[in-house]
Coordinates of C-alpha atoms in Angstrom, one line a residue:
M95 CA -21.3 4.1 15.2
S96 CA -21.4 0.1 14.4
N97 CA -19.8 -1.3 11.6
S98 CA -23.0 -2.3 9.9
A99 CA -24.3 1.2 10.5
T100 CA -21.1 2.6 8.9
I101 CA -21.2 0.3 5.9
S102 CA -24.7 1.7 5.3
S103 CA -23.5 4.8 5.4
M104 CA -20.5 4.2 3.0
Q105 CA -23.0 2.4 0.6
S106 CA -25.3 5.5 0.6
M107 CA -22.4 7.6 -0.2
S108 CA -21.4 5.4 -3.1
S109 CA -24.7 6.0 -4.8
M110 CA -24.3 9.9 -4.5
G111 CA -20.9 9.2 -6.4
G112 CA -18.7 10.3 -3.5
K113 CA -17.1 9.2 -0.3
A114 CA -18.0 9.8 3.4
E115 CA -16.1 12.8 4.8
G116 CA -13.3 11.9 7.5
D117 CA -9.5 11.5 7.7
I118 CA -6.8 9.0 7.8
S119 CA -8.2 7.1 10.8
T120 CA -11.6 6.4 9.2
I121 CA -9.9 3.0 7.8
F122 CA -7.7 2.3 10.3
T123 CA -8.7 1.0 13.7
S124 CA -5.2 1.1 15.2
L125 CA -6.1 5.3 14.8
S126 CA -9.9 5.3 15.4
G127 CA -10.2 2.8 18.0
A128 CA -13.4 1.7 16.3
E129 CA -15.0 -1.9 17.1
H130 CA -16.4 -4.1 14.1
D131 CA -19.2 -6.2 14.2
A132 CA -18.6 -10.1 13.7
L133 CA -18.7 -11.0 10.0
P134 CA -22.0 -12.5 8.5
P135 CA -22.3 -16.5 8.2
R136 CA -21.6 -16.2 4.3
F137 CA -17.9 -15.8 5.3
A138 CA -17.8 -19.4 6.6
D139 CA -19.1 -20.6 3.2
L140 CA -16.4 -18.3 1.4
K141 CA -13.8 -20.4 3.3
K142 CA -15.1 -23.7 2.1
E143 CA -15.6 -22.0 -1.3
I144 CA -11.9 -21.4 -1.7
V145 CA -10.3 -23.9 -0.1
G146 CA -12.7 -26.8 -0.4
T147 CA -13.9 -29.4 2.3
S148 CA -12.0 -32.9 1.1
H149 CA -9.6 -34.4 3.5
E150 CA -7.2 -34.2 0.6
A151 CA -7.2 -30.4 0.2
H152 CA -7.1 -29.8 3.9
R153 CA -4.0 -32.1 4.0
R154 CA -2.4 -30.1 1.4
L155 CA -3.0 -27.0 2.7
T156 CA -1.9 -27.9 6.2
E157 CA 1.3 -29.3 4.8
S158 CA 2.0 -26.1 3.1
W159 CA 1.0 -23.9 6.5
V160 CA 3.8 -26.0 8.2
D161 CA 6.3 -25.4 5.7
L162 CA 5.6 -21.8 5.6
L163 CA 5.8 -21.3 9.4
A164 CA 9.5 -23.1 9.2
E165 CA 10.4 -20.7 6.5
L166 CA 9.0 -17.8 8.5
Q167 CA 10.9 -18.5 11.4
V168 CA 14.2 -18.5 9.4
G169 CA 13.5 -15.2 7.7
L170 CA 12.6 -13.7 11.3
Q171 CA 15.9 -14.7 12.9
E172 CA 17.7 -12.9 10.2
I173 CA 15.4 -9.7 10.5
Q174 CA 16.0 -9.9 14.1
R175 CA 19.8 -9.9 13.8
K176 CA 20.0 -7.3 11.1
G177 CA 17.4 -4.9 12.2
S178 CA 17.0 -1.8 9.9
T179 CA 20.2 -2.5 8.0
I180 CA 18.1 -5.6 6.3
V181 CA 16.1 -2.7 4.4
P182 CA 18.0 -2.7 0.8
E183 CA 18.7 1.0 -0.8
I184 CA 20.2 2.2 -4.0
S185 CA 21.0 5.6 -5.4
F186 CA 18.4 7.1 -8.3
K187 CA 21.4 7.2 -10.8
E188 CA 22.1 3.6 -10.2
L189 CA 18.3 2.7 -10.5
T190 CA 17.8 4.3 -13.7
E191 CA 20.8 3.4 -15.4
S192 CA 21.0 -0.4 -14.3
G193 CA 19.2 -3.0 -16.5
D194 CA 16.3 -5.5 -15.8
K195 CA 18.7 -7.9 -14.2
A196 CA 20.6 -5.6 -12.2
A197 CA 21.8 -7.3 -8.8
W198 CA 19.7 -5.1 -6.6
T199 CA 16.5 -6.4 -8.1
K200 CA 16.8 -9.8 -6.6
E201 CA 16.9 -8.3 -2.9
V202 CA 14.4 -5.7 -3.5
A203 CA 12.0 -8.2 -4.8
K204 CA 12.6 -10.7 -1.6
R205 CA 12.2 -7.6 0.7
G206 CA 9.6 -5.9 -0.9
V207 CA 10.8 -2.3 0.2
V208 CA 13.7 -0.1 -1.2
I209 CA 15.2 3.3 -0.3
V210 CA 16.1 5.5 -3.4
R211 CA 18.7 7.8 -2.4
D212 CA 18.8 11.3 -4.0
V213 CA 16.0 11.5 -6.4
V214 CA 15.2 15.0 -5.8
P215 CA 17.9 17.5 -4.6
D216 CA 17.7 18.5 -1.0
E217 CA 17.2 22.1 -1.4
E218 CA 14.0 21.3 -3.7
A219 CA 12.5 19.0 -1.3
L220 CA 13.0 21.4 1.7
A221 CA 11.7 24.4 -0.3
W222 CA 8.6 22.0 -1.2
K223 CA 8.0 21.7 2.6
Q224 CA 8.2 25.1 3.4
Q225 CA 5.7 26.0 0.8
V226 CA 3.2 23.4 2.4
L227 CA 3.9 24.8 5.7
D228 CA 2.9 28.3 4.4
Y229 CA -0.2 26.9 2.8
I230 CA -1.2 25.4 6.1
K231 CA -0.7 28.7 7.8
A232 CA -2.7 30.4 5.3
N233 CA -5.7 27.9 5.2
P234 CA -6.4 27.1 9.1
Q235 CA -9.4 25.4 8.3
V236 CA -7.5 22.3 6.7
K237 CA -8.6 18.9 8.1
G238 CA -6.2 16.4 9.5
F239 CA -5.3 13.8 12.1
P240 CA -5.4 14.1 15.1
V241 CA -7.8 16.7 15.1
E242 CA -6.6 18.4 18.0
D243 CA -3.0 18.4 16.7
K244 CA -2.7 17.6 13.2
Q245 CA 0.2 15.6 11.9
A246 CA -1.5 13.7 8.7
Y247 CA -3.2 16.5 6.5
E248 CA -6.3 16.0 4.0
I249 CA -4.1 17.8 1.4
Y250 CA -4.0 16.7 -2.0
W251 CA -3.5 19.5 -4.1
S252 CA -0.6 21.8 -2.7
K253 CA 1.6 23.4 -5.4
S254 CA 4.0 21.7 -3.9
Q255 CA 2.5 17.9 -4.2
V256 CA 1.6 18.9 -7.9
Q257 CA 5.2 19.8 -8.5
A258 CA 6.6 16.6 -6.9
R259 CA 4.4 14.3 -8.6
S260 CA 5.4 15.7 -11.9
H261 CA 9.1 15.8 -11.1
P262 CA 11.1 13.7 -13.8
N263 CA 13.1 12.0 -11.3
V264 CA 10.1 11.1 -9.3
L265 CA 8.4 9.8 -12.4
G266 CA 11.6 8.3 -13.6
A267 CA 12.1 6.4 -10.1
Q268 CA 8.5 5.1 -10.6
K269 CA 9.1 3.6 -14.3
A270 CA 12.7 2.2 -13.2
L271 CA 11.1 0.3 -10.4
M272 CA 7.9 -0.8 -11.9
S273 CA 9.3 -2.1 -15.3
R274 CA 12.5 -3.9 -13.8
L275 CA 10.5 -5.5 -11.0
F276 CA 6.9 -6.3 -12.3
H277 CA 6.3 -8.3 -15.3
A278 CA 3.3 -9.3 -17.3
D279 CA 2.3 -10.9 -20.5
P280 CA 3.3 -8.9 -23.6
N281 CA -0.7 -9.0 -24.5
A282 CA -1.6 -7.8 -21.3
P283 CA -3.3 -4.3 -21.4
L284 CA -1.2 -2.2 -19.3
S285 CA 2.2 -0.3 -19.4
L286 CA 4.8 -0.2 -16.9
N287 CA 6.6 2.6 -18.6
Y288 CA 3.9 5.2 -17.7
P289 CA 3.3 5.8 -14.2
V290 CA 0.1 7.8 -13.4
S291 CA -0.4 10.3 -10.8
Y292 CA -2.3 8.9 -8.1
A293 CA -2.9 11.9 -5.6
D294 CA -2.2 11.0 -2.0
R295 CA -1.9 13.0 1.1
L296 CA 1.1 14.5 3.2
R297 CA 2.4 14.1 6.6
I298 CA 4.2 16.4 8.8
R299 CA 5.0 14.6 12.0
K300 CA 6.2 16.7 15.0
P301 CA 8.7 15.7 17.9
G302 CA 6.8 13.9 20.6
D303 CA 3.8 12.9 18.7
A304 CA 2.2 9.6 19.6
K305 CA -1.3 9.9 18.2
F306 CA -0.4 9.0 14.4
A307 CA 0.9 5.4 15.9
L308 CA -0.5 3.9 12.6
G309 CA -0.4 0.3 13.3
P310 CA 0.7 -2.7 11.0
H311 CA -1.2 -2.9 7.9
I312 CA -1.2 -3.8 4.3
D313 CA -2.8 -1.3 1.7
G314 CA -5.2 -2.1 -1.1
G315 CA -8.4 -3.6 0.5
S316 CA -8.9 -6.4 3.3
L317 CA -11.4 -8.8 2.9
E318 CA -11.5 -8.2 -0.9
R319 CA -8.5 -10.5 -1.0
W320 CA -10.4 -13.3 -0.3
E321 CA -14.1 -12.2 -1.3
D322 CA -13.2 -10.8 -4.9
R323 CA -12.7 -13.7 -7.4
Q324 CA -10.1 -12.0 -9.5
Y325 CA -8.3 -10.6 -6.3
R326 CA -8.1 -14.1 -4.8
S327 CA -6.6 -15.3 -8.2
C328 CA -3.6 -13.4 -7.8
Y329 CA -2.7 -15.6 -4.4
Q330 CA -4.1 -18.8 -6.0
E331 CA -0.8 -20.7 -5.4
I332 CA -0.9 -19.9 -1.9
L333 CA -4.5 -20.7 -1.5
S334 CA -3.9 -24.2 -3.0
G335 CA -0.9 -25.2 -1.0
K336 CA 1.7 -24.0 -3.2
W337 CA 3.0 -21.0 -1.4
R338 CA 6.6 -21.0 -2.8
E339 CA 5.2 -20.7 -6.2
H340 CA 3.5 -17.2 -5.5
D341 CA 5.0 -14.5 -7.8
P342 CA 4.1 -11.2 -6.1
F343 CA 5.4 -9.4 -9.2
N344 CA 3.2 -10.8 -11.7
V345 CA 0.7 -8.0 -12.8
G346 CA -1.7 -9.7 -15.1
R347 CA -4.1 -11.3 -12.4
R348 CA -4.4 -7.7 -11.0
L349 CA -5.9 -6.2 -13.4
G350 CA -9.5 -6.8 -12.9
V351 CA -9.6 -6.7 -9.3
N352 CA -12.2 -5.0 -7.0
S353 CA -9.9 -3.8 -4.2
D354 CA -12.8 -1.5 -2.8
L355 CA -15.9 -3.6 -2.5
Y356 CA -17.6 -1.5 0.3
N357 CA -16.4 2.0 -1.0
G358 CA -14.6 3.0 2.0
P359 CA -13.0 6.3 2.5
N360 CA -9.4 5.8 2.2
Q361 CA -9.7 2.5 0.3
C362 CA -7.4 2.4 -2.9
S363 CA -9.4 1.4 -5.9
V364 CA -6.8 0.8 -8.5
F365 CA -3.9 -1.1 -8.7
R366 CA -0.8 0.7 -6.9
A367 CA 2.3 -1.4 -7.7
F368 CA 4.2 0.5 -5.1
Q369 CA 3.0 2.7 -2.0
G370 CA 5.8 5.4 -1.4
W371 CA 6.7 8.5 -0.1
L372 CA 9.1 11.5 -0.6
S373 CA 11.3 12.5 2.3
L374 CA 11.0 16.3 3.1
S375 CA 13.4 16.0 6.4
S376 CA 15.9 14.2 7.9
T377 CA 14.5 11.2 9.7
G378 CA 15.8 7.9 11.0
P379 CA 14.6 5.1 13.5
S380 CA 12.9 6.2 16.5
E381 CA 11.8 9.4 14.7
G382 CA 8.3 8.6 13.5
T383 CA 9.4 7.0 10.4
L384 CA 8.1 4.1 8.3
R385 CA 8.4 0.4 9.6
V386 CA 8.2 -2.8 7.5
F387 CA 8.3 -6.5 7.5
P388 CA 10.9 -7.2 5.2
L389 CA 9.8 -10.6 3.9
L390 CA 7.5 -10.1 0.9
K391 CA 6.3 -13.5 0.0
E392 CA 6.4 -15.3 3.3
A393 CA 4.3 -12.6 5.0
S394 CA 1.9 -12.4 2.0
A395 CA 1.6 -16.3 2.1
Y396 CA 0.9 -16.1 5.9
V397 CA -1.6 -13.4 5.9
L398 CA -3.8 -15.3 3.2
L399 CA -3.6 -18.5 4.9
R400 CA -4.3 -17.4 8.5
P401 CA -8.1 -17.1 8.2
F402 CA -8.1 -21.0 7.6
F403 CA -6.3 -21.9 10.6
K404 CA -6.7 -21.5 14.5
P405 CA -4.9 -22.7 17.5
T406 CA -5.8 -25.3 19.6
L407 CA -3.7 -23.9 22.7
P408 CA -4.0 -20.9 24.6
P409 CA -1.7 -17.9 23.9
T410 CA -0.2 -18.3 27.4
D411 CA 1.2 -21.8 26.5
P412 CA 4.6 -22.3 25.4
N413 CA 4.0 -24.2 22.5
Y414 CA 1.2 -21.9 21.1
L415 CA 3.2 -21.0 18.2
S416 CA 4.4 -24.8 17.4
A417 CA 2.7 -25.6 13.9
D418 CA 1.3 -28.8 15.7
A419 CA -0.8 -26.4 17.7
W420 CA -2.9 -25.0 14.8
T421 CA -5.4 -26.7 12.8
I422 CA -7.5 -26.0 9.9
D423 CA -10.9 -23.9 10.2
V424 CA -13.2 -23.4 7.4
E425 CA -16.3 -23.4 10.0
S426 CA -15.9 -20.0 11.5
T427 CA -16.3 -16.4 9.9
N428 CA -13.1 -15.6 11.5
F429 CA -10.8 -13.7 9.0
P430 CA -8.6 -11.9 11.5
N431 CA -8.5 -8.3 11.9
S432 CA -10.4 -8.3 8.4
F433 CA -13.2 -6.1 8.1
M434 CA -15.5 -4.6 5.5
A435 CA -14.5 -1.1 4.2
G436 CA -11.5 -1.4 6.3
A437 CA -7.5 -2.0 6.1
Q438 CA -6.1 -5.2 6.5
E439 CA -4.6 -4.5 10.0
L440 CA -2.3 -6.7 11.9
N441 CA -0.9 -7.4 15.6
D442 CA 0.4 -9.8 17.6
S443 CA -2.9 -11.4 18.7
T444 CA -4.1 -11.8 15.3
H445 CA -0.9 -12.8 13.4
P446 CA 1.1 -14.3 16.0
H447 CA 3.6 -15.7 13.9
L448 CA 5.0 -12.7 12.5
R449 CA 6.5 -11.8 15.8
L450 CA 5.3 -7.8 15.1
D451 CA 6.2 -6.8 18.5
D452 CA 9.4 -8.9 18.9
G453 CA 11.5 -7.7 16.0
G454 CA 9.4 -9.0 13.0
I455 CA 8.8 -5.5 11.7
V456 CA 12.0 -2.8 11.5
S457 CA 12.0 0.8 10.9
V458 CA 13.6 1.8 7.7
K459 CA 17.4 3.7 7.9
K460 CA 17.7 7.1 8.1
V461 CA 16.7 9.1 4.9
E462 CA 17.5 12.6 3.8
P463 CA 15.4 15.4 2.3
G464 CA 14.8 14.1 -1.5
D465 CA 15.2 10.3 -0.6
M466 CA 12.2 8.3 -1.4
V467 CA 10.9 4.8 0.1
F468 CA 8.8 2.4 -1.8
W469 CA 7.0 -0.7 -0.4
H470 CA 5.4 -3.5 -2.6
C471 CA 1.4 -3.2 -2.4
D472 CA 1.4 -6.4 -0.6
E473 CA 4.4 -5.2 2.0
I474 CA 3.2 -5.2 5.9
H475 CA 4.4 -1.8 7.1
A476 CA 3.6 0.5 10.0
V477 CA 4.4 4.2 11.5
E478 CA 6.7 4.3 14.6
S479 CA 4.4 4.5 17.4
V480 CA 6.2 7.7 19.0
H481 CA 8.5 10.3 17.4
R482 CA 11.3 10.4 19.6
G483 CA 13.6 12.7 17.5
E484 CA 14.3 16.5 17.5
G485 CA 13.0 17.7 14.2
D486 CA 9.9 16.9 12.1
S487 CA 9.2 13.9 10.1
S488 CA 7.8 14.9 6.7
V489 CA 6.7 13.2 3.5
F490 CA 4.6 13.4 0.5
Y491 CA 2.6 10.2 0.0
I492 CA 3.5 9.2 -3.8
P493 CA 2.5 6.0 -4.9
S494 CA 3.6 4.0 -8.2
T495 CA 0.7 3.3 -10.5
P496 CA 1.1 1.6 -14.0
L497 CA -1.3 2.9 -16.8
T498 CA -4.3 0.6 -17.2
A499 CA -7.9 1.0 -18.5
K500 CA -8.9 1.4 -15.1
T501 CA -6.0 3.7 -13.8
A502 CA -6.8 5.9 -17.0
E503 CA -10.7 5.8 -15.7
Y504 CA -9.4 6.7 -12.4
I505 CA -7.3 9.9 -13.2
K506 CA -10.1 11.1 -15.4
R507 CA -12.4 11.5 -12.3
Q508 CA -9.3 12.6 -10.6
K509 CA -8.3 15.5 -13.0
D510 CA -11.9 16.7 -12.6
V511 CA -11.7 17.1 -8.8
F512 CA -8.2 18.7 -9.2
A513 CA -9.9 21.5 -11.0
Q514 CA -12.3 21.9 -7.9
G515 CA -9.6 21.4 -5.4
V516 CA -11.6 18.6 -3.7
P517 CA -10.3 15.5 -2.6
P518 CA -9.5 12.5 -5.1
P519 CA -12.2 9.6 -5.8
D520 CA -10.7 7.3 -3.3
F521 CA -10.2 9.5 -0.2
P522 CA -12.8 10.8 2.5
G523 CA -14.9 13.5 0.4
G524 CA -16.3 16.8 1.1
A525 CA -14.9 20.4 0.2
G526 CA -11.4 19.6 0.8
E527 CA -9.2 22.3 -0.7
N528 CA -11.6 24.2 -2.6
G529 CA -11.3 28.0 -1.9
F530 CA -8.0 27.2 -0.3
E531 CA -5.6 30.3 -0.9
G532 CA -2.4 29.1 -3.2
V533 CA -4.1 25.7 -4.2
G534 CA -2.2 24.1 -6.9
T535 CA -3.2 24.5 -10.5
P536 CA -2.4 22.7 -13.8
G537 CA 0.3 25.3 -14.1
D538 CA 2.3 24.0 -11.4
I539 CA 2.9 20.7 -13.3
L540 CA 6.7 20.6 -14.2
T541 CA 6.7 18.6 -17.1
D542 CA 4.9 16.9 -20.0
E543 CA 5.4 13.7 -18.5
G544 CA 3.6 15.0 -15.6
R545 CA 0.8 16.2 -17.6
K546 CA 0.3 12.9 -19.2
A547 CA 0.5 11.3 -15.8
I548 CA -2.4 13.3 -14.5
G549 CA -4.8 12.8 -17.4
L550 CA -4.2 16.5 -19.1
A551 CA -2.0 15.3 -22.1
P552 CA -2.3 12.1 -24.4
F553 CA 0.1 9.2 -24.0
S554 CA 2.5 8.6 -26.6
F555 CA 3.0 5.6 -28.7
K556 CA 6.8 4.5 -28.5
D557 CA 9.2 2.3 -30.9
G558 CA 9.2 -1.3 -28.7
M559 CA 6.0 -1.3 -27.1
S560 CA 4.3 -4.6 -26.3
R561 CA 1.2 -5.2 -28.1
G562 CA -0.5 -4.8 -24.8
E563 CA 1.1 -1.7 -23.9
G564 CA 0.2 -0.1 -27.3
A565 CA -3.4 -1.2 -26.8
V566 CA -3.7 0.5 -23.4
V567 CA -2.2 3.6 -24.5
K568 CA -4.8 3.9 -27.4
E569 CA -7.7 2.9 -24.7
A570 CA -6.3 5.3 -22.1
N571 CA -6.4 8.1 -24.7
S572 CA -9.8 7.4 -25.5
I573 CA -10.9 7.3 -22.0
L574 CA -9.2 10.6 -21.3
G575 CA -10.8 12.2 -24.5
F576 CA -7.8 12.6 -26.5

């Protein structure tokens, strides 16, 4: 199916209130191998709208680009030198007991990723994995990717996942990370202290697998970053030639963003501060684990600016990556590796200065059952192409999503599909786990805070809340019918 036909199908599904059926490969060309049509002419007009057509605007943007490439090179040398050790880590105890200005926050903000150790006891995490294995065995009709030997399952509502999302330590880690790293105006209508439960799938990757080779990408939309005006405003410093002033942790501008203009299956429609997973296995580098580009601000700036520059030399030329070999481009429709209803994927051809195949992207350090990894919503990440280990590489994907009016609307819809056992609103549609033996229920939720997070109990007003936080708690409770 061509990209235009796919878009038509997805828009038709949107009118019916659901998303097309599929699996995790639906949104990623690195998994599906799908080809995309060239973008329509309006995207050349969009470039001009964003950066202007004046000589002064182009000069300012070019100077910023040159400065960025120099800074990227410095950062890349450090990444290549340190490898996996560059990924920061912290214990759950230190995370939850430290203050807003704790020393670890600076390095985590720079890298955009953190390993949190011992969030859940090993034995509890391993028991959850065994329950999921039993669940899969009892329901062999479950969908997943690849079809012939499933590794990433279309499972959202197993008892284990419901319990994990509502575990007090999981919610505590989400709250601590969001509230210590992100910030907004006190009047902004959101709460970083109330994580909401955004249901996501799970992975049980087997030794030797080379099919779940999810390439470098960024979650939260693709073309939407430029096309949606509010989304674009999150990066206004970058797009106006002042990339060093960009603040990846300013939440305010993200509140009205539309990150799913084309109703793509697997496309997240709400703001997730961090994507993350809970480890269910002992997994290290080369064992099918997560990979990241641990230079958040610089990578974000490069991705946002890349469509506005084109090379003047062929890739085989030794000076191809030199800043002098790139010139402004506001005439073409080219937004490298950006497609409608797709993820923002990256590779060495489309984003060569990131050196993704030459040490720019690194595997996270070894994790144990009960550890969690969190990465910023703009972080470039991937999955190792081959699992060369001896045991499974298993995780529950558990993002960190703050309470806003939009996330309240989302969990209102999500709790309805939870009751039916069908996939969450952002994910490929169909019957899902409806009728599965042993599917999770509200009775599997472990805590009162977990019931609030999934929309089954009202959020509480607390002393010390900002004006904006109090307002969003009131609005969210109204949306949820409390």
